[in-house]
Amino acid sequence: MVAENDPLVRFIDVQKSYDGEILVVKKLNLDIARGEFLTMLGPSGSGKTTCLMMLAGFEPATHGEITLAGKPINNVAPHKRGIGMVFQNYALFPHMTVAENLAFPLQVRGMSKADTEAKVKKALDMVQLGDFGHRRPGQLSGGQQQRVAVARALVFDPDLVLMDEPLGALDKQLREQMQYEIKHIHQSLGVTVVYVTHDQSEALTMSNRIAVFNDGIIQQLASPDNLYERPENAFVAQFIGENNKLLGNVKSVNGQSCEIEVDGGGVVTALSVNVAGPGERASLSLRPERVIINPEIGSCPNVFDGRVEELIYLGDHIRTRVNVCGHDDFVVKVPNASGHAQLQEGNTVKVGWTMEDCRALDIYE
Ligand code: ADP
Ligand code: MG
């Protein structure tokens, strides 16, 4: 018996090598809950698609086990796994109408004509293409074709849907609209989605949890807000959102806080998240919106002189590049409400931040 709250998918010590030498997936342990929207996010070549292909059954794992609803599936053929799939190139059958494309997965499952018609209609309505059943894919826009692909992946009510960069070919506006549509479909159906993207804002928008991949390893697995607010290593800090990175040497560690001598000058008091110890290297991570220009005296343990190098007006905030602690690429997002008019290129200002907002991390190699 499989309990309701057991994970739907488990990767257990999964490794993958294509050439028998290099492991492109190193040791994957990952549980995916029923109903979850889990995103695999990472740069190109980090092993995301390989993981999806192993779950779909198109690539064998070199080592380890994958289970679906409690059952090992390493030796189950792809079409017997009951998984829906959407890929970047829509892969619709060009000679069939939209309705025939959707009916296909139902016909191969032996569904009656009447049931098939009802399901196809429901799936087309879900992606707002109720009137397009008679068209061929070539008569639809890119966004519409991708909606058909989403409908086709869901038409047979799978428990699990895999999506690999499904919006990669769409322009920015359509991509953002489709992100919300897919998110809402997920919410209303309760289906489990494993989604692959290299786009961090897409991952933050859509996911319950994000697994950040690099180099065949999950660097961190967390909810979007936790990933952004509490990155556990320098790779995640740099990959998710905008980040000020300062390298330096650990001077001391005192419980939660530590002091870092920054390369280029200045001693910073930071939150000791994961530093090796005094004398070792560390990477500081500090979000641009958490830096305060001209802080009130005493509100920040870290206050340095900074030279304003560049001001870019962006409406809701002023993107301000300052030279601080010997780094001329330090970015501060100054809210438009806080008297930015006084800032001028070339001026020297006080730049400050709290201990909690500055995370001391192991340097990432
Ligand atoms: P991602 O989807 O994160 O971009 P992939 O899983 O596609 O990464 O690729 C991970 C690594 O495996 C890359 O170095 C890639 O070149 C390699 N790779 C992917 N598919 C194959 C294949 N069919 N044969 C050999 N190497 C592959
Ligand atoms: Mg890929």
mmCIF file of C-alpha atoms and ligand atoms in Angstrom:
data_model
loop_
_atom_site.group_PDB
_atom_site.id
_atom_site.type_symbol
_atom_site.label_atom_id
_atom_site.label_comp_id
_atom_site.label_asym_id
_atom_site.label_seq_id
_atom_site.Cartn_x
_atom_site.Cartn_y
_atom_site.Cartn_z
ATOM 1 C CA MET A 1 0.000 0.000 0.000
ATOM 2 C CA VAL A 2 1.178 3.475 -0.823
ATOM 3 C CA ALA A 3 0.183 6.132 1.695
ATOM 4 C CA GLU A 4 -1.301 9.394 0.393
ATOM 5 C CA ASN A 5 1.550 11.438 1.792
ATOM 6 C CA ASP A 6 4.332 9.232 0.450
ATOM 7 C CA PRO A 7 6.271 10.992 -2.296
ATOM 8 C CA LEU A 8 4.977 10.398 -5.811
ATOM 9 C CA VAL A 9 8.505 10.335 -7.236
ATOM 10 C CA ARG A 10 11.756 9.330 -5.586
ATOM 11 C CA PHE A 11 15.222 9.494 -7.028
ATOM 12 C CA ILE A 12 17.433 7.317 -4.823
ATOM 13 C CA ASP A 13 21.223 7.647 -5.285
ATOM 14 C CA VAL A 14 20.728 8.125 -9.015
ATOM 15 C CA GLN A 15 23.777 8.571 -11.224
ATOM 16 C CA LYS A 16 24.047 8.977 -14.973
ATOM 17 C CA SER A 17 26.971 8.709 -17.325
ATOM 18 C CA TYR A 18 26.562 8.722 -21.109
ATOM 19 C CA ASP A 19 30.153 7.724 -21.896
ATOM 20 C CA GLY A 20 30.960 5.452 -18.947
ATOM 21 C CA GLU A 21 33.394 8.041 -17.579
ATOM 22 C CA ILE A 22 31.890 11.414 -16.764
ATOM 23 C CA LEU A 23 28.953 11.512 -14.363
ATOM 24 C CA VAL A 24 26.534 14.171 -15.637
ATOM 25 C CA VAL A 25 24.206 13.359 -12.714
ATOM 26 C CA LYS A 26 26.363 12.644 -9.689
ATOM 27 C CA LYS A 27 24.261 11.394 -6.807
ATOM 28 C CA LEU A 28 20.679 12.482 -6.995
ATOM 29 C CA ASN A 29 18.401 12.040 -3.998
ATOM 30 C CA LEU A 30 15.105 13.813 -4.462
ATOM 31 C CA ASP A 31 11.547 13.238 -3.258
ATOM 32 C CA ILE A 32 8.701 14.914 -5.145
ATOM 33 C CA ALA A 33 5.395 15.183 -3.295
ATOM 34 C CA ARG A 34 1.985 14.472 -4.809
ATOM 35 C CA GLY A 35 0.474 17.642 -6.213
ATOM 36 C CA GLU A 36 3.757 19.515 -6.041
ATOM 37 C CA PHE A 37 5.112 21.860 -8.703
ATOM 38 C CA LEU A 38 8.812 21.131 -8.555
ATOM 39 C CA THR A 39 11.255 22.942 -10.820
ATOM 40 C CA MET A 40 14.721 21.794 -11.769
ATOM 41 C CA LEU A 41 16.607 25.043 -12.360
ATOM 42 C CA GLY A 42 20.197 25.383 -13.470
ATOM 43 C CA PRO A 43 22.554 26.521 -16.209
ATOM 44 C CA SER A 44 22.801 24.704 -19.523
ATOM 45 C CA GLY A 45 24.546 21.347 -19.174
ATOM 46 C CA SER A 46 23.852 20.952 -15.447
ATOM 47 C CA GLY A 47 21.938 17.681 -15.928
ATOM 48 C CA LYS A 48 18.285 18.791 -15.746
ATOM 49 C CA THR A 49 17.053 17.233 -18.989
ATOM 50 C CA THR A 50 18.961 14.043 -18.214
ATOM 51 C CA CYS A 51 17.030 13.735 -14.929
ATOM 52 C CA LEU A 52 13.730 14.270 -16.725
ATOM 53 C CA MET A 53 14.636 11.719 -19.414
ATOM 54 C CA MET A 54 15.434 9.125 -16.737
ATOM 55 C CA LEU A 55 12.097 9.822 -15.036
ATOM 56 C CA ALA A 56 10.254 9.586 -18.375
ATOM 57 C CA GLY A 57 12.081 6.366 -19.221
ATOM 58 C CA PHE A 58 13.940 7.560 -22.334
ATOM 59 C CA GLU A 59 17.367 7.228 -20.685
ATOM 60 C CA PRO A 60 18.395 4.469 -18.270
ATOM 61 C CA ALA A 61 19.992 5.447 -14.964
ATOM 62 C CA THR A 62 23.592 4.237 -14.681
ATOM 63 C CA HIS A 63 23.164 3.650 -10.958
ATOM 64 C CA GLY A 64 20.428 3.991 -8.341
ATOM 65 C CA GLU A 65 16.664 3.708 -8.407
ATOM 66 C CA ILE A 66 13.675 5.811 -9.403
ATOM 67 C CA THR A 67 10.272 5.031 -7.927
ATOM 68 C CA LEU A 68 6.824 6.244 -9.008
ATOM 69 C CA ALA A 69 3.997 5.880 -6.474
ATOM 70 C CA GLY A 70 6.236 3.569 -4.457
ATOM 71 C CA LYS A 71 7.130 1.227 -7.331
ATOM 72 C CA PRO A 72 10.573 0.992 -8.958
ATOM 73 C CA ILE A 73 10.265 2.031 -12.598
ATOM 74 C CA ASN A 74 13.804 1.478 -13.869
ATOM 75 C CA ASN A 75 12.553 -1.385 -16.029
ATOM 76 C CA VAL A 76 9.145 0.028 -16.992
ATOM 77 C CA ALA A 77 8.801 1.207 -20.626
ATOM 78 C CA PRO A 78 8.100 4.949 -21.103
ATOM 79 C CA HIS A 79 4.538 4.517 -22.439
ATOM 80 C CA LYS A 80 3.635 2.334 -19.450
ATOM 81 C CA ARG A 81 4.622 4.990 -16.905
ATOM 82 C CA GLY A 82 1.477 7.068 -17.523
ATOM 83 C CA ILE A 83 3.402 10.337 -17.559
ATOM 84 C CA GLY A 84 2.369 13.400 -19.590
ATOM 85 C CA MET A 85 5.120 15.372 -21.316
ATOM 86 C CA VAL A 86 5.663 18.802 -22.869
ATOM 87 C CA PHE A 87 8.853 19.894 -24.584
ATOM 88 C CA GLN A 88 10.197 23.082 -26.099
ATOM 89 C CA ASN A 89 9.569 22.060 -29.696
ATOM 90 C CA TYR A 90 5.900 21.342 -29.541
ATOM 91 C CA ALA A 91 6.106 17.945 -31.288
ATOM 92 C CA LEU A 92 2.464 18.076 -32.353
ATOM 93 C CA PHE A 93 1.555 15.860 -35.293
ATOM 94 C CA PRO A 94 1.402 18.372 -38.175
ATOM 95 C CA HIS A 95 -0.951 16.337 -40.382
ATOM 96 C CA MET A 96 -3.599 15.942 -37.657
ATOM 97 C CA THR A 97 -6.023 18.581 -36.457
ATOM 98 C CA VAL A 98 -5.694 19.951 -32.945
ATOM 99 C CA ALA A 99 -8.583 17.754 -31.779
ATOM 100 C CA GLU A 100 -6.992 14.670 -33.379
ATOM 101 C CA ASN A 101 -3.700 15.502 -31.690
ATOM 102 C CA LEU A 102 -5.455 15.509 -28.345
ATOM 103 C CA ALA A 103 -7.510 12.411 -29.085
ATOM 104 C CA PHE A 104 -4.410 10.407 -29.948
ATOM 105 C CA PRO A 105 -3.214 9.633 -26.374
ATOM 106 C CA LEU A 106 -6.782 8.610 -25.502
ATOM 107 C CA GLN A 107 -7.213 6.344 -28.521
ATOM 108 C CA VAL A 108 -3.968 4.473 -27.803
ATOM 109 C CA ARG A 109 -5.409 3.879 -24.317
ATOM 110 C CA GLY A 110 -8.551 2.372 -25.885
ATOM 111 C CA MET A 111 -11.022 5.055 -24.787
ATOM 112 C CA SER A 112 -14.471 5.107 -26.416
ATOM 113 C CA LYS A 113 -15.287 7.733 -29.068
ATOM 114 C CA ALA A 114 -17.822 9.551 -26.876
ATOM 115 C CA ASP A 115 -15.500 9.718 -23.849
ATOM 116 C CA THR A 116 -12.640 10.837 -26.087
ATOM 117 C CA GLU A 117 -14.690 13.696 -27.518
ATOM 118 C CA ALA A 118 -15.721 14.871 -24.069
ATOM 119 C CA LYS A 119 -12.150 14.776 -22.748
ATOM 120 C CA VAL A 120 -10.762 16.584 -25.786
ATOM 121 C CA LYS A 121 -13.321 19.334 -25.428
ATOM 122 C CA LYS A 122 -12.590 19.753 -21.731
ATOM 123 C CA ALA A 123 -8.831 19.910 -22.335
ATOM 124 C CA LEU A 124 -9.186 22.474 -25.130
ATOM 125 C CA ASP A 125 -11.457 24.645 -22.975
ATOM 126 C CA MET A 126 -8.899 24.469 -20.176
ATOM 127 C CA VAL A 127 -6.254 26.119 -22.392
ATOM 128 C CA GLN A 128 -8.798 28.524 -23.910
ATOM 129 C CA LEU A 129 -8.727 26.933 -27.373
ATOM 130 C CA GLY A 130 -12.269 25.586 -27.411
ATOM 131 C CA ASP A 131 -12.901 26.863 -30.947
ATOM 132 C CA PHE A 132 -9.626 25.647 -32.470
ATOM 133 C CA GLY A 133 -10.144 21.875 -32.528
ATOM 134 C CA HIS A 134 -10.554 21.698 -36.317
ATOM 135 C CA ARG A 135 -7.339 23.607 -37.142
ATOM 136 C CA ARG A 136 -3.987 22.091 -37.927
ATOM 137 C CA PRO A 137 -0.958 23.041 -35.771
ATOM 138 C CA GLY A 138 0.498 25.020 -38.681
ATOM 139 C CA GLN A 139 -2.515 27.327 -38.552
ATOM 140 C CA LEU A 140 -1.820 28.326 -34.941
ATOM 141 C CA SER A 141 0.624 30.785 -33.393
ATOM 142 C CA GLY A 142 3.570 29.526 -31.338
ATOM 143 C CA GLY A 143 1.797 30.267 -28.079
ATOM 144 C CA GLN A 144 -1.364 28.499 -29.224
ATOM 145 C CA GLN A 145 0.632 25.456 -30.341
ATOM 146 C CA GLN A 146 2.278 25.296 -26.958
ATOM 147 C CA ARG A 147 -1.127 25.456 -25.271
ATOM 148 C CA VAL A 148 -2.200 22.479 -27.392
ATOM 149 C CA ALA A 149 0.918 20.634 -26.249
ATOM 150 C CA VAL A 150 0.031 21.352 -22.616
ATOM 151 C CA ALA A 151 -3.552 20.175 -23.204
ATOM 152 C CA ARG A 152 -2.321 17.007 -24.896
ATOM 153 C CA ALA A 153 -0.044 16.198 -21.938
ATOM 154 C CA LEU A 154 -2.959 16.561 -19.534
ATOM 155 C CA VAL A 155 -5.824 15.092 -21.588
ATOM 156 C CA PHE A 156 -5.461 11.552 -20.220
ATOM 157 C CA ASP A 157 -5.453 12.736 -16.566
ATOM 158 C CA PRO A 158 -1.898 11.666 -15.721
ATOM 159 C CA ASP A 159 -0.731 11.878 -12.103
ATOM 160 C CA LEU A 160 2.547 13.348 -13.279
ATOM 161 C CA VAL A 161 3.475 15.793 -16.044
ATOM 162 C CA LEU A 162 7.032 16.595 -17.105
ATOM 163 C CA MET A 163 7.803 19.872 -18.853
ATOM 164 C CA ASP A 164 11.235 20.626 -20.304
ATOM 165 C CA GLU A 165 11.714 24.340 -21.150
ATOM 166 C CA PRO A 166 8.195 24.385 -22.647
ATOM 167 C CA LEU A 167 8.124 28.166 -23.041
ATOM 168 C CA GLY A 168 11.670 28.612 -24.326
ATOM 169 C CA ALA A 169 10.586 29.411 -27.887
ATOM 170 C CA LEU A 170 8.037 32.076 -26.946
ATOM 171 C CA ASP A 171 8.601 35.821 -26.664
ATOM 172 C CA LYS A 172 8.855 37.388 -23.225
ATOM 173 C CA GLN A 173 5.284 38.632 -22.877
ATOM 174 C CA LEU A 174 3.688 35.388 -24.022
ATOM 175 C CA ARG A 175 6.107 33.393 -21.888
ATOM 176 C CA GLU A 176 5.054 35.307 -18.770
ATOM 177 C CA GLN A 177 1.368 34.892 -19.590
ATOM 178 C CA MET A 178 1.835 31.132 -20.125
ATOM 179 C CA GLN A 179 3.716 30.860 -16.823
ATOM 180 C CA TYR A 180 0.608 32.059 -15.001
ATOM 181 C CA GLU A 181 -1.673 29.855 -17.120
ATOM 182 C CA ILE A 182 0.329 26.707 -16.424
ATOM 183 C CA LYS A 183 0.543 27.615 -12.739
ATOM 184 C CA HIS A 184 -3.226 28.041 -12.554
ATOM 185 C CA ILE A 185 -3.879 24.789 -14.418
ATOM 186 C CA HIS A 186 -1.595 23.048 -11.944
ATOM 187 C CA GLN A 187 -3.468 24.559 -9.032
ATOM 188 C CA SER A 188 -6.906 23.654 -10.351
ATOM 189 C CA LEU A 189 -6.041 20.058 -11.373
ATOM 190 C CA GLY A 190 -3.792 19.149 -8.447
ATOM 191 C CA VAL A 191 -1.519 17.261 -10.858
ATOM 192 C CA THR A 192 2.167 16.807 -9.966
ATOM 193 C CA VAL A 193 4.471 18.789 -12.263
ATOM 194 C CA VAL A 194 8.217 18.440 -12.718
ATOM 195 C CA TYR A 195 9.360 21.453 -14.699
ATOM 196 C CA VAL A 196 12.780 22.192 -16.188
ATOM 197 C CA THR A 197 14.063 25.681 -16.924
ATOM 198 C CA HIS A 198 17.261 27.703 -16.904
ATOM 199 C CA ASP A 199 15.244 30.883 -16.260
ATOM 200 C CA GLN A 200 15.278 31.791 -12.573
ATOM 201 C CA SER A 201 12.376 34.227 -12.701
ATOM 202 C CA GLU A 202 10.238 31.544 -14.380
ATOM 203 C CA ALA A 203 11.176 29.125 -11.590
ATOM 204 C CA LEU A 204 10.380 31.682 -8.877
ATOM 205 C CA THR A 205 7.005 32.487 -10.486
ATOM 206 C CA MET A 206 5.714 28.957 -10.882
ATOM 207 C CA SER A 207 7.167 26.589 -8.311
ATOM 208 C CA ASN A 208 6.332 25.201 -4.900
ATOM 209 C CA ARG A 209 9.955 24.091 -4.596
ATOM 210 C CA ILE A 210 13.017 24.604 -6.753
ATOM 211 C CA ALA A 211 15.972 22.240 -7.048
ATOM 212 C CA VAL A 212 18.960 24.309 -8.149
ATOM 213 C CA PHE A 213 21.276 22.188 -10.283
ATOM 214 C CA ASN A 214 24.888 22.758 -11.125
ATOM 215 C CA ASP A 215 27.403 20.270 -12.358
ATOM 216 C CA GLY A 216 25.080 17.259 -11.902
ATOM 217 C CA ILE A 217 24.409 18.063 -8.234
ATOM 218 C CA ILE A 218 21.443 19.670 -6.482
ATOM 219 C CA GLN A 219 22.998 22.713 -4.853
ATOM 220 C CA GLN A 220 19.905 23.591 -2.851
ATOM 221 C CA LEU A 221 16.299 22.449 -2.695
ATOM 222 C CA ALA A 222 13.905 25.000 -1.231
ATOM 223 C CA SER A 223 10.841 27.169 -1.749
ATOM 224 C CA PRO A 224 11.302 30.267 -3.953
ATOM 225 C CA ASP A 225 11.418 32.706 -1.020
ATOM 226 C CA ASN A 226 13.849 30.566 0.948
ATOM 227 C CA LEU A 227 16.162 30.205 -2.035
ATOM 228 C CA TYR A 228 16.274 33.942 -2.546
ATOM 229 C CA GLU A 229 16.398 34.950 1.128
ATOM 230 C CA ARG A 230 18.599 32.154 2.424
ATOM 231 C CA PRO A 231 20.985 30.811 -0.213
ATOM 232 C CA GLU A 232 23.211 28.171 1.313
ATOM 233 C CA ASN A 233 26.154 28.484 -1.001
ATOM 234 C CA ALA A 234 27.784 31.052 -3.242
ATOM 235 C CA PHE A 235 26.552 29.384 -6.439
ATOM 236 C CA VAL A 236 22.898 29.639 -5.411
ATOM 237 C CA ALA A 237 23.366 33.213 -4.152
ATOM 238 C CA GLN A 238 24.785 34.219 -7.516
ATOM 239 C CA PHE A 239 22.376 32.229 -9.694
ATOM 240 C CA ILE A 240 19.097 33.288 -8.047
ATOM 241 C CA GLY A 241 18.304 36.993 -8.259
ATOM 242 C CA GLU A 242 20.767 39.831 -8.262
ATOM 243 C CA ASN A 243 23.634 39.590 -5.823
ATOM 244 C CA ASN A 244 26.566 41.619 -4.566
ATOM 245 C CA LYS A 245 29.492 39.283 -4.050
ATOM 246 C CA LEU A 246 32.501 40.268 -1.949
ATOM 247 C CA LEU A 247 35.350 37.820 -1.416
ATOM 248 C CA GLY A 248 37.551 37.919 1.640
ATOM 249 C CA ASN A 249 39.248 36.115 4.532
ATOM 250 C CA VAL A 250 37.501 35.001 7.699
ATOM 251 C CA LYS A 251 38.909 36.991 10.630
ATOM 252 C CA SER A 252 36.750 35.548 13.390
ATOM 253 C CA VAL A 253 33.555 33.599 13.979
ATOM 254 C CA ASN A 254 31.416 34.420 17.010
ATOM 255 C CA GLY A 255 28.317 32.246 17.122
ATOM 256 C CA GLN A 256 25.867 33.464 14.461
ATOM 257 C CA SER A 257 28.068 36.266 13.218
ATOM 258 C CA CYS A 258 31.532 36.479 11.740
ATOM 259 C CA GLU A 259 33.983 39.123 10.615
ATOM 260 C CA ILE A 260 35.328 39.026 7.084
ATOM 261 C CA GLU A 261 38.298 41.073 5.842
ATOM 262 C CA VAL A 262 37.187 41.946 2.337
ATOM 263 C CA ASP A 263 39.731 41.859 -0.517
ATOM 264 C CA GLY A 264 40.058 45.505 -1.457
ATOM 265 C CA GLY A 265 39.526 46.832 2.059
ATOM 266 C CA GLY A 266 37.098 46.888 4.966
ATOM 267 C CA VAL A 267 35.987 44.462 7.650
ATOM 268 C CA VAL A 268 32.374 43.305 7.292
ATOM 269 C CA THR A 269 30.243 41.779 10.038
ATOM 270 C CA ALA A 270 28.130 39.073 8.412
ATOM 271 C CA LEU A 271 25.800 36.185 9.191
ATOM 272 C CA SER A 272 27.947 33.067 9.479
ATOM 273 C CA VAL A 273 25.996 30.673 7.224
ATOM 274 C CA ASN A 274 28.636 28.291 6.071
ATOM 275 C CA VAL A 275 32.236 29.403 6.554
ATOM 276 C CA ALA A 276 35.151 27.091 7.177
ATOM 277 C CA GLY A 277 36.750 29.082 10.038
ATOM 278 C CA PRO A 278 39.333 31.800 10.757
ATOM 279 C CA GLY A 279 41.977 32.173 8.063
ATOM 280 C CA GLU A 280 39.780 30.521 5.394
ATOM 281 C CA ARG A 281 38.247 32.202 2.346
ATOM 282 C CA ALA A 282 34.621 33.293 2.302
ATOM 283 C CA SER A 283 32.161 34.783 -0.167
ATOM 284 C CA LEU A 284 29.750 37.427 1.071
ATOM 285 C CA SER A 285 26.291 37.658 -0.492
ATOM 286 C CA LEU A 286 24.211 40.801 -0.182
ATOM 287 C CA ARG A 287 21.036 41.655 -2.120
ATOM 288 C CA PRO A 288 20.996 45.082 -3.828
ATOM 289 C CA GLU A 289 17.649 46.065 -2.279
ATOM 290 C CA ARG A 290 18.950 45.437 1.245
ATOM 291 C CA VAL A 291 21.731 48.018 1.047
ATOM 292 C CA ILE A 292 20.926 51.401 2.565
ATOM 293 C CA ILE A 293 22.350 54.666 1.311
ATOM 294 C CA ASN A 294 23.132 57.100 4.135
ATOM 295 C CA PRO A 295 21.782 54.851 6.907
ATOM 296 C CA GLU A 296 20.775 56.364 10.225
ATOM 297 C CA ILE A 297 23.695 56.352 12.634
ATOM 298 C CA GLY A 298 23.811 53.124 14.629
ATOM 299 C CA SER A 299 21.296 51.163 12.532
ATOM 300 C CA CYS A 300 23.929 49.110 10.697
ATOM 301 C CA PRO A 301 27.128 47.474 11.922
ATOM 302 C CA ASN A 302 28.503 47.828 8.407
ATOM 303 C CA VAL A 303 28.921 51.365 7.119
ATOM 304 C CA PHE A 304 31.469 52.298 4.452
ATOM 305 C CA ASP A 305 32.203 55.237 2.217
ATOM 306 C CA GLY A 306 31.115 54.616 -1.338
ATOM 307 C CA ARG A 307 31.553 56.620 -4.515
ATOM 308 C CA VAL A 308 28.491 56.813 -6.752
ATOM 309 C CA GLU A 309 29.646 55.559 -10.155
ATOM 310 C CA GLU A 310 26.388 55.367 -12.081
ATOM 311 C CA LEU A 311 22.691 56.090 -11.606
ATOM 312 C CA ILE A 312 20.059 54.412 -13.742
ATOM 313 C CA TYR A 313 16.470 55.536 -13.390
ATOM 314 C CA LEU A 314 14.136 52.528 -13.556
ATOM 315 C CA GLY A 315 10.859 54.042 -12.388
ATOM 316 C CA ASP A 316 10.204 52.129 -9.184
ATOM 317 C CA HIS A 317 13.849 52.225 -8.136
ATOM 318 C CA ILE A 318 17.154 53.844 -8.984
ATOM 319 C CA ARG A 319 19.791 51.320 -9.832
ATOM 320 C CA THR A 320 22.869 52.816 -8.232
ATOM 321 C CA ARG A 321 26.349 51.462 -8.873
ATOM 322 C CA VAL A 322 28.832 52.398 -6.179
ATOM 323 C CA ASN A 323 32.489 51.746 -5.527
ATOM 324 C CA VAL A 324 32.683 50.293 -2.034
ATOM 325 C CA CYS A 325 35.327 48.137 -0.304
ATOM 326 C CA GLY A 326 37.411 48.304 -3.469
ATOM 327 C CA HIS A 327 34.586 46.893 -5.635
ATOM 328 C CA ASP A 328 33.247 49.206 -8.339
ATOM 329 C CA ASP A 329 30.433 46.837 -9.365
ATOM 330 C CA PHE A 330 28.497 47.058 -6.119
ATOM 331 C CA VAL A 331 24.796 47.577 -6.897
ATOM 332 C CA VAL A 332 22.237 49.276 -4.664
ATOM 333 C CA LYS A 333 18.542 49.450 -5.551
ATOM 334 C CA VAL A 334 17.342 52.738 -4.087
ATOM 335 C CA PRO A 335 13.528 52.887 -3.822
ATOM 336 C CA ASN A 336 12.053 55.803 -5.744
ATOM 337 C CA ALA A 337 10.396 57.074 -2.548
ATOM 338 C CA SER A 338 13.566 57.696 -0.588
ATOM 339 C CA GLY A 339 14.895 60.988 -1.876
ATOM 340 C CA HIS A 340 17.078 59.681 -4.684
ATOM 341 C CA ALA A 341 17.201 63.166 -6.183
ATOM 342 C CA GLN A 342 20.080 63.917 -3.835
ATOM 343 C CA LEU A 343 22.216 61.180 -5.383
ATOM 344 C CA GLN A 344 24.705 62.356 -7.969
ATOM 345 C CA GLU A 345 27.349 60.527 -9.919
ATOM 346 C CA GLY A 346 30.790 61.177 -8.459
ATOM 347 C CA ASN A 347 29.537 61.955 -4.968
ATOM 348 C CA THR A 348 30.680 60.067 -1.896
ATOM 349 C CA VAL A 349 27.901 58.572 0.236
ATOM 350 C CA LYS A 350 27.651 56.303 3.263
ATOM 351 C CA VAL A 351 26.606 52.779 2.325
ATOM 352 C CA GLY A 352 25.358 50.407 5.033
ATOM 353 C CA TRP A 353 23.787 47.032 5.664
ATOM 354 C CA THR A 354 22.814 44.821 8.593
ATOM 355 C CA MET A 355 24.598 41.693 9.755
ATOM 356 C CA GLU A 356 21.561 39.509 8.917
ATOM 357 C CA ASP A 357 21.315 40.734 5.320
ATOM 358 C CA CYS A 358 24.917 39.823 4.542
ATOM 359 C CA ARG A 359 25.498 36.086 4.293
ATOM 360 C CA ALA A 360 28.990 34.635 4.660
ATOM 361 C CA LEU A 361 29.270 31.520 2.489
ATOM 362 C CA ASP A 362 31.931 29.051 1.502
ATOM 363 C CA ILE A 363 33.558 30.101 -1.750
ATOM 364 C CA TYR A 364 32.286 27.997 -4.637
ATOM 365 C CA GLU A 365 34.744 26.223 -6.906
HETATM 366 P P1 ADP B 1 20.648 20.530 -19.116
HETATM 367 O O1 ADP B 1 19.304 20.027 -19.464
HETATM 368 O O2 ADP B 1 20.773 20.960 -17.686
HETATM 369 O O3 ADP B 1 21.137 21.592 -20.049
HETATM 370 P P2 ADP B 1 21.608 17.922 -19.953
HETATM 371 O O4 ADP B 1 21.002 16.941 -19.036
HETATM 372 O O5 ADP B 1 21.005 18.062 -21.296
HETATM 373 O O6 ADP B 1 21.702 19.335 -19.216
HETATM 374 O O7 ADP B 1 23.135 17.585 -20.161
HETATM 375 C C1 ADP B 1 24.025 17.285 -19.095
HETATM 376 C C2 ADP B 1 25.344 16.847 -19.693
HETATM 377 O O8 ADP B 1 25.170 15.614 -20.372
HETATM 378 C C3 ADP B 1 25.919 17.817 -20.714
HETATM 379 O O9 ADP B 1 27.306 17.849 -20.548
HETATM 380 C C4 ADP B 1 25.529 17.198 -22.043
HETATM 381 O O10 ADP B 1 26.462 17.528 -23.036
HETATM 382 C C5 ADP B 1 25.554 15.713 -21.735
HETATM 383 N N1 ADP B 1 24.581 14.968 -22.567
HETATM 384 C C6 ADP B 1 23.242 15.197 -22.600
HETATM 385 N N2 ADP B 1 22.628 14.312 -23.424
HETATM 386 C C7 ADP B 1 23.597 13.498 -23.902
HETATM 387 C C8 ADP B 1 23.601 12.374 -24.797
HETATM 388 N N3 ADP B 1 22.462 11.906 -25.342
HETATM 389 N N4 ADP B 1 24.796 11.791 -25.048
HETATM 390 C C9 ADP B 1 25.935 12.234 -24.475
HETATM 391 N N5 ADP B 1 26.001 13.291 -23.644
HETATM 392 C C10 ADP B 1 24.851 13.912 -23.343
HETATM 393 MG MG MG B 2 18.005 20.714 -20.996
#
